[in-house]
CSV table of C-alpha atoms in Angstrom, one decimal:
chain,number,residue,atom,x,y,z
L,1,MET,CA,0.0,0.0,0.0
L,2,GLU,CA,1.2,3.5,-0.8
L,3,THR,CA,1.0,6.2,1.9
L,4,ILE,CA,-0.6,9.3,0.5
L,5,LYS,CA,-0.3,11.4,3.6
L,6,SER,CA,0.3,10.9,7.3
L,7,HIS,CA,-0.5,12.8,10.5
L,8,ILE,CA,0.2,12.3,14.2
L,9,VAL,CA,-3.0,12.4,16.3
L,10,TYR,CA,-3.3,11.6,20.0
L,11,GLY,CA,0.2,10.2,19.9
L,12,GLY,CA,-0.7,7.6,17.2
L,13,THR,CA,-0.2,7.7,13.5
L,14,LEU,CA,-3.0,8.3,11.0
L,15,ARG,CA,-2.2,7.3,7.4
L,16,TYR,CA,-4.2,7.8,4.2
L,17,LEU,CA,-3.3,4.9,1.9
L,18,LYS,CA,-4.1,3.6,-1.6
L,19,HIS,CA,-3.5,0.3,-3.3
L,20,ASP,CA,-4.4,-1.6,-6.5
L,21,SER,CA,-7.2,-4.1,-5.5
L,22,ALA,CA,-7.2,-7.5,-7.1
L,23,THR,CA,-10.8,-7.9,-5.9
L,24,THR,CA,-12.4,-4.8,-7.3
L,25,GLY,CA,-10.0,-4.3,-10.2
L,26,THR,CA,-9.5,-0.6,-9.2
L,27,SER,CA,-7.4,1.5,-7.0
L,28,MET,CA,-8.9,1.6,-3.5
L,29,THR,CA,-8.3,4.2,-0.7
L,30,LEU,CA,-8.5,3.9,3.1
L,31,SER,CA,-7.3,5.4,6.3
L,32,VAL,CA,-5.6,3.6,9.1
L,33,PHE,CA,-5.0,4.9,12.6
L,34,VAL,CA,-2.4,3.0,14.7
L,35,PRO,CA,-1.9,3.9,18.4
L,36,ALA,CA,1.4,4.8,19.9
L,37,GLY,CA,3.6,1.9,20.9
L,38,GLU,CA,4.8,-1.3,19.3
L,39,GLY,CA,1.6,-3.3,19.6
L,40,PRO,CA,0.3,-5.6,18.6
L,41,PHE,CA,-3.2,-4.1,18.6
L,42,PRO,CA,-6.7,-5.4,17.8
L,43,VAL,CA,-8.4,-3.8,14.7
L,44,LEU,CA,-11.8,-2.0,14.5
L,45,ILE,CA,-13.1,-1.6,10.9
L,46,TRP,CA,-15.4,1.3,10.1
L,47,LEU,CA,-17.8,1.1,7.2
L,48,SER,CA,-19.3,4.5,6.0
L,49,GLY,CA,-22.6,5.3,4.5
L,50,LEU,CA,-24.0,6.5,1.1
L,51,THR,CA,-21.9,9.1,-0.8
L,52,CYS,CA,-19.0,8.8,1.7
L,53,THR,CA,-15.3,8.1,1.1
L,54,GLU,CA,-12.6,7.0,3.6
L,55,ASP,CA,-12.3,10.7,4.6
L,56,ASN,CA,-15.8,11.3,6.2
L,57,PHE,CA,-15.2,9.2,9.3
L,58,THR,CA,-11.5,10.1,9.4
L,59,THR,CA,-12.1,13.8,9.7
L,60,LYS,CA,-15.5,14.0,11.3
L,61,ALA,CA,-16.1,11.2,13.8
L,62,GLY,CA,-13.5,12.1,16.4
L,63,ALA,CA,-12.8,8.5,17.2
L,64,TYR,CA,-9.0,8.6,17.6
L,65,LYS,CA,-8.8,9.8,21.2
L,66,ALA,CA,-10.8,6.8,22.3
L,67,ALA,CA,-8.8,4.5,20.0
L,68,ALA,CA,-5.6,5.7,21.5
L,69,LYS,CA,-6.9,5.3,25.0
L,70,HIS,CA,-8.0,1.7,24.4
L,71,GLY,CA,-5.1,0.7,22.1
L,72,VAL,CA,-7.2,-0.1,19.0
L,73,ILE,CA,-6.3,0.3,15.3
L,74,ILE,CA,-9.1,1.8,13.3
L,75,VAL,CA,-9.4,1.2,9.6
L,76,ALA,CA,-11.8,3.2,7.3
L,77,PRO,CA,-12.0,2.0,3.7
L,78,ASP,CA,-13.8,3.8,0.9
L,79,THR,CA,-17.5,2.8,0.3
L,80,SER,CA,-17.1,1.5,-3.3
L,81,PRO,CA,-14.8,1.1,-6.3
L,82,ARG,CA,-14.3,4.3,-8.3
L,83,GLY,CA,-12.7,5.5,-11.5
L,84,GLU,CA,-12.9,5.5,-15.2
L,85,GLY,CA,-14.5,2.4,-16.5
L,86,VAL,CA,-16.4,1.7,-13.3
L,87,ALA,CA,-20.1,1.6,-13.6
L,88,ASP,CA,-22.0,4.5,-12.0
L,89,ASP,CA,-25.5,6.0,-11.7
L,90,PRO,CA,-26.5,9.7,-11.4
L,91,ALA,CA,-28.5,9.0,-8.2
L,92,TYR,CA,-26.6,9.3,-4.9
L,93,ASP,CA,-27.9,5.9,-3.7
L,94,MET,CA,-26.5,3.8,-6.6
L,95,GLY,CA,-23.1,3.2,-8.1
L,96,GLN,CA,-19.9,4.9,-7.0
L,97,GLY,CA,-20.2,5.8,-3.3
L,98,ALA,CA,-23.0,3.2,-2.8
L,99,GLY,CA,-21.4,-0.2,-2.9
L,100,PHE,CA,-23.7,-1.6,-0.1
L,101,TYR,CA,-20.9,-4.0,1.0
L,102,ILE,CA,-22.2,-6.9,-1.2
L,103,ASP,CA,-20.8,-8.7,-4.3
L,104,ALA,CA,-22.9,-7.7,-7.3
L,105,THR,CA,-24.1,-10.5,-9.6
L,106,GLN,CA,-25.7,-8.4,-12.3
L,107,ALA,CA,-24.2,-6.3,-15.2
L,108,PRO,CA,-22.8,-3.7,-15.4
L,109,TRP,CA,-21.9,-3.9,-11.7
L,110,THR,CA,-20.3,-7.4,-11.5
L,111,PRO,CA,-16.7,-6.6,-12.6
L,112,HIS,CA,-15.9,-4.1,-9.9
L,113,PHE,CA,-18.7,-4.0,-7.2
L,114,ARG,CA,-17.4,-6.7,-4.9
L,115,MET,CA,-17.2,-4.9,-1.6
L,116,GLU,CA,-18.1,-7.9,0.6
L,117,SER,CA,-15.1,-9.8,-0.8
L,118,TYR,CA,-12.9,-6.8,-0.6
L,119,VAL,CA,-13.6,-6.1,3.1
L,120,VAL,CA,-13.6,-9.6,4.5
L,121,GLY,CA,-10.9,-10.9,2.2
L,122,GLU,CA,-8.4,-8.5,0.7
L,123,LEU,CA,-8.7,-5.6,3.2
L,124,ILE,CA,-8.3,-7.7,6.3
L,125,ALA,CA,-5.3,-9.6,4.8
L,126,LEU,CA,-3.6,-6.3,3.9
L,127,ILE,CA,-4.1,-4.8,7.4
L,128,ASP,CA,-2.9,-7.9,9.1
L,129,ALA,CA,0.2,-8.1,6.8
L,130,GLY,CA,1.1,-4.4,7.0
L,131,PHE,CA,0.4,-3.4,10.6
L,132,PRO,CA,1.1,-4.7,14.1
L,133,THR,CA,-2.3,-6.5,14.7
L,134,THR,CA,-3.3,-9.2,17.1
L,135,GLY,CA,-5.3,-10.9,14.3
L,136,THR,CA,-8.6,-10.0,16.1
L,137,ARG,CA,-11.0,-7.5,14.8
L,138,SER,CA,-14.5,-6.0,15.1
L,139,VAL,CA,-16.7,-4.0,12.8
L,140,PHE,CA,-19.0,-1.0,13.0
L,141,GLY,CA,-20.6,1.5,10.6
L,142,HIS,CA,-23.2,4.1,9.8
L,143,SER,CA,-26.4,3.9,7.6
L,144,MET,CA,-25.4,1.8,4.5
L,145,GLY,CA,-22.2,1.0,6.4
L,146,GLY,CA,-24.3,0.0,9.5
L,147,HIS,CA,-26.0,-2.4,7.2
L,148,GLY,CA,-22.6,-3.6,6.0
L,149,ALA,CA,-21.2,-4.0,9.5
L,150,LEU,CA,-24.2,-6.0,10.6
L,151,THR,CA,-24.4,-8.2,7.6
L,152,LEU,CA,-20.7,-8.9,7.3
L,153,ALA,CA,-20.5,-9.8,11.0
L,154,LEU,CA,-23.5,-12.0,10.7
L,155,ARG,CA,-22.3,-13.7,7.4
L,156,HIS,CA,-18.7,-14.1,8.6
L,157,PRO,CA,-18.8,-14.5,12.4
L,158,GLU,CA,-15.4,-16.3,12.4
L,159,LEU,CA,-13.8,-13.0,11.4
L,160,PHE,CA,-15.2,-10.6,14.0
L,161,ARG,CA,-15.4,-10.4,17.8
L,162,SER,CA,-18.2,-7.8,17.9
L,163,VAL,CA,-20.4,-5.5,15.9
L,164,SER,CA,-22.2,-2.2,16.3
L,165,ALA,CA,-23.9,0.4,14.2
L,166,PHE,CA,-25.2,3.9,14.0
L,167,ALA,CA,-28.6,4.3,12.2
L,168,PRO,CA,-28.2,1.2,10.1
L,169,ILE,CA,-30.4,0.2,7.2
L,170,SER,CA,-31.8,-2.6,9.4
L,171,SER,CA,-33.7,-4.5,6.7
L,172,PRO,CA,-32.8,-3.5,3.1
L,173,THR,CA,-35.3,-5.9,1.6
L,174,ARG,CA,-38.0,-3.8,3.2
L,175,CYS,CA,-37.0,-0.2,2.4
L,176,PRO,CA,-36.6,1.8,-0.8
L,177,TRP,CA,-32.8,2.2,-0.6
L,178,GLY,CA,-32.3,-1.5,-0.2
L,179,GLU,CA,-34.9,-2.6,-2.8
L,180,LYS,CA,-33.4,-0.3,-5.4
L,181,ALA,CA,-29.8,-1.3,-4.8
L,182,PHE,CA,-30.5,-5.0,-4.4
L,183,SER,CA,-32.6,-5.1,-7.6
L,184,ALA,CA,-29.7,-3.6,-9.5
L,185,TYR,CA,-26.8,-5.4,-7.9
L,186,LEU,CA,-28.4,-8.8,-7.2
L,187,GLY,CA,-31.3,-9.1,-9.7
L,188,ALA,CA,-35.0,-9.8,-9.2
L,189,ASP,CA,-34.7,-12.9,-7.1
L,190,ARG,CA,-35.6,-11.7,-3.6
L,191,ALA,CA,-34.4,-14.9,-2.1
L,192,ALA,CA,-30.9,-13.8,-2.9
L,193,TRP,CA,-31.5,-10.5,-1.1
L,194,ALA,CA,-32.4,-12.2,2.2
L,195,GLY,CA,-28.8,-13.2,2.9
L,196,HIS,CA,-27.9,-9.5,3.0
L,197,ASP,CA,-30.7,-8.4,5.4
L,198,ALA,CA,-29.5,-7.9,9.0
L,199,ALA,CA,-33.0,-8.3,10.5
L,200,LEU,CA,-33.7,-11.5,8.6
L,201,LEU,CA,-30.2,-12.9,9.4
L,202,ILE,CA,-30.7,-12.2,13.1
L,203,GLU,CA,-34.2,-13.6,13.1
L,204,GLY,CA,-32.7,-16.8,11.5
L,205,GLY,CA,-30.2,-17.1,14.4
L,206,ALA,CA,-27.1,-16.0,12.6
L,207,ALA,CA,-25.9,-14.1,15.7
L,208,THR,CA,-27.2,-16.4,18.4
L,209,GLY,CA,-24.4,-17.8,20.5
L,210,VAL,CA,-21.8,-15.7,18.5
L,211,TYR,CA,-22.3,-12.1,19.7
L,212,ASP,CA,-23.3,-11.5,23.3
L,213,ASP,CA,-24.7,-8.1,22.4
L,214,ILE,CA,-25.1,-5.9,19.4
L,215,LEU,CA,-25.0,-2.1,20.0
L,216,VAL,CA,-27.1,0.1,17.8
L,217,ASP,CA,-27.6,3.9,18.3
L,218,GLN,CA,-30.4,5.6,16.4
L,219,GLY,CA,-31.3,9.3,16.4
L,220,GLU,CA,-35.0,9.9,17.0
L,221,ALA,CA,-34.9,13.1,14.7
L,222,ASP,CA,-33.3,11.1,11.9
L,223,PRO,CA,-35.2,12.1,8.7
L,224,PHE,CA,-34.7,8.5,7.3
L,225,LEU,CA,-35.9,6.7,10.4
L,226,VAL,CA,-39.4,5.7,9.4
L,227,GLU,CA,-39.0,5.0,5.7
L,228,GLN,CA,-35.5,3.7,5.3
L,229,LEU,CA,-33.9,2.6,8.6
L,230,LYS,CA,-36.7,0.8,10.6
L,231,PRO,CA,-34.7,-0.2,13.8
L,232,GLU,CA,-37.9,-1.8,15.1
L,233,LEU,CA,-37.4,-4.7,12.7
L,234,LEU,CA,-34.0,-5.3,14.3
L,235,LYS,CA,-35.5,-5.3,17.7
L,236,ALA,CA,-38.3,-7.7,16.8
L,237,ALA,CA,-35.8,-10.0,15.1
L,238,ALA,CA,-33.5,-10.0,18.1
L,239,GLU,CA,-36.4,-10.7,20.5
L,240,LYS,CA,-37.6,-13.6,18.3
L,241,ALA,CA,-34.1,-15.2,18.2
L,242,GLY,CA,-33.2,-14.5,21.8
L,243,GLN,CA,-30.3,-12.4,20.6
L,244,GLY,CA,-28.7,-9.7,22.8
L,245,LEU,CA,-29.4,-6.2,21.2
L,246,THR,CA,-28.9,-2.8,22.9
L,247,LEU,CA,-30.9,-0.4,20.8
L,248,ARG,CA,-30.5,3.2,22.1
L,249,MET,CA,-33.0,5.7,20.7
L,250,GLN,CA,-31.3,9.1,21.1
L,251,PRO,CA,-33.7,12.0,21.4
L,252,GLY,CA,-33.1,14.9,19.1
L,253,TYR,CA,-30.2,13.4,17.1
L,254,ASP,CA,-30.3,13.3,13.3
L,255,HIS,CA,-28.4,11.2,10.7
L,256,SER,CA,-25.2,13.4,10.6
L,257,TYR,CA,-21.7,12.9,11.9
L,258,PHE,CA,-22.6,15.2,14.8
L,259,PHE,CA,-24.7,12.3,16.0
L,260,MET,CA,-21.9,9.8,15.5
L,261,ALA,CA,-19.3,12.0,17.1
L,262,SER,CA,-21.5,12.2,20.2
L,263,PHE,CA,-21.5,8.5,20.9
L,264,VAL,CA,-18.4,7.1,19.0
L,265,ASP,CA,-16.4,6.8,22.3
L,266,ASP,CA,-19.1,4.4,23.6
L,267,HIS,CA,-18.7,2.2,20.5
L,268,VAL,CA,-14.9,2.1,20.6
L,269,ALA,CA,-15.1,1.1,24.3
L,270,PHE,CA,-17.8,-1.5,23.5
L,271,HIS,CA,-15.5,-3.2,21.0
L,272,ALA,CA,-12.3,-2.8,22.9
L,273,THR,CA,-13.8,-4.7,25.8
L,274,ARG,CA,-14.6,-7.6,23.5
L,275,LEU,CA,-11.5,-7.4,21.4
L,276,LYS,CA,-9.3,-7.8,24.6
L,277,ALA,CA,-11.4,-10.4,26.4
């Protein structure tokens, strides 16, 4: 990986990096924060939401003080492949910036939109090879990235110690954002969609006996709450499956990074406890 720029923050080192991805067939960018010291450190992967790059979380979330305190590496990749020759859509909720952390099976998305394989395969391997990690990791994210964090943790439980989310798309098979993206990326067969729906996966027992608790923060003033996010479906699924879920409805908070910055320390601490258990 090539270092684009580097900063010292809270005694640790924050690097912006890029590399040629064999999975997406494009150049991919990411940021990596490593605490001070020799390590090794556990890893916390952040997945961002629609329209975001690796820079949104890096500059806005304010997570590195807590990461330094708890001795945790934080990795923030871009949300999709980008560049000339990569399929795109004029809408903000499709195409570049909207990878949904799945592997597309439909043209024209198939060649490059393989974000599930990128995160759970190539990205993890690159981080473990290039940084002083313990080989243990957790995952969290926001909105589309909250969906990604939940579904990747549920689909690949052997890879992650814990999972949390801010305002996740809880059930993409039952909301406009998800229905639009899944129709394009995965085709018309709704049975194929179910394997990427956090609420349905939890209801089916994917997290039972794996994760003691799942932490979700949701702003009550979020403009997408009712139509797109539907945390009540996560809650119902967890209750049905007997799965631990801490759903915190936060009065007055919206969908922005101001919301995430207010509670990100709680999430870093939540994961650090489990990563070091």
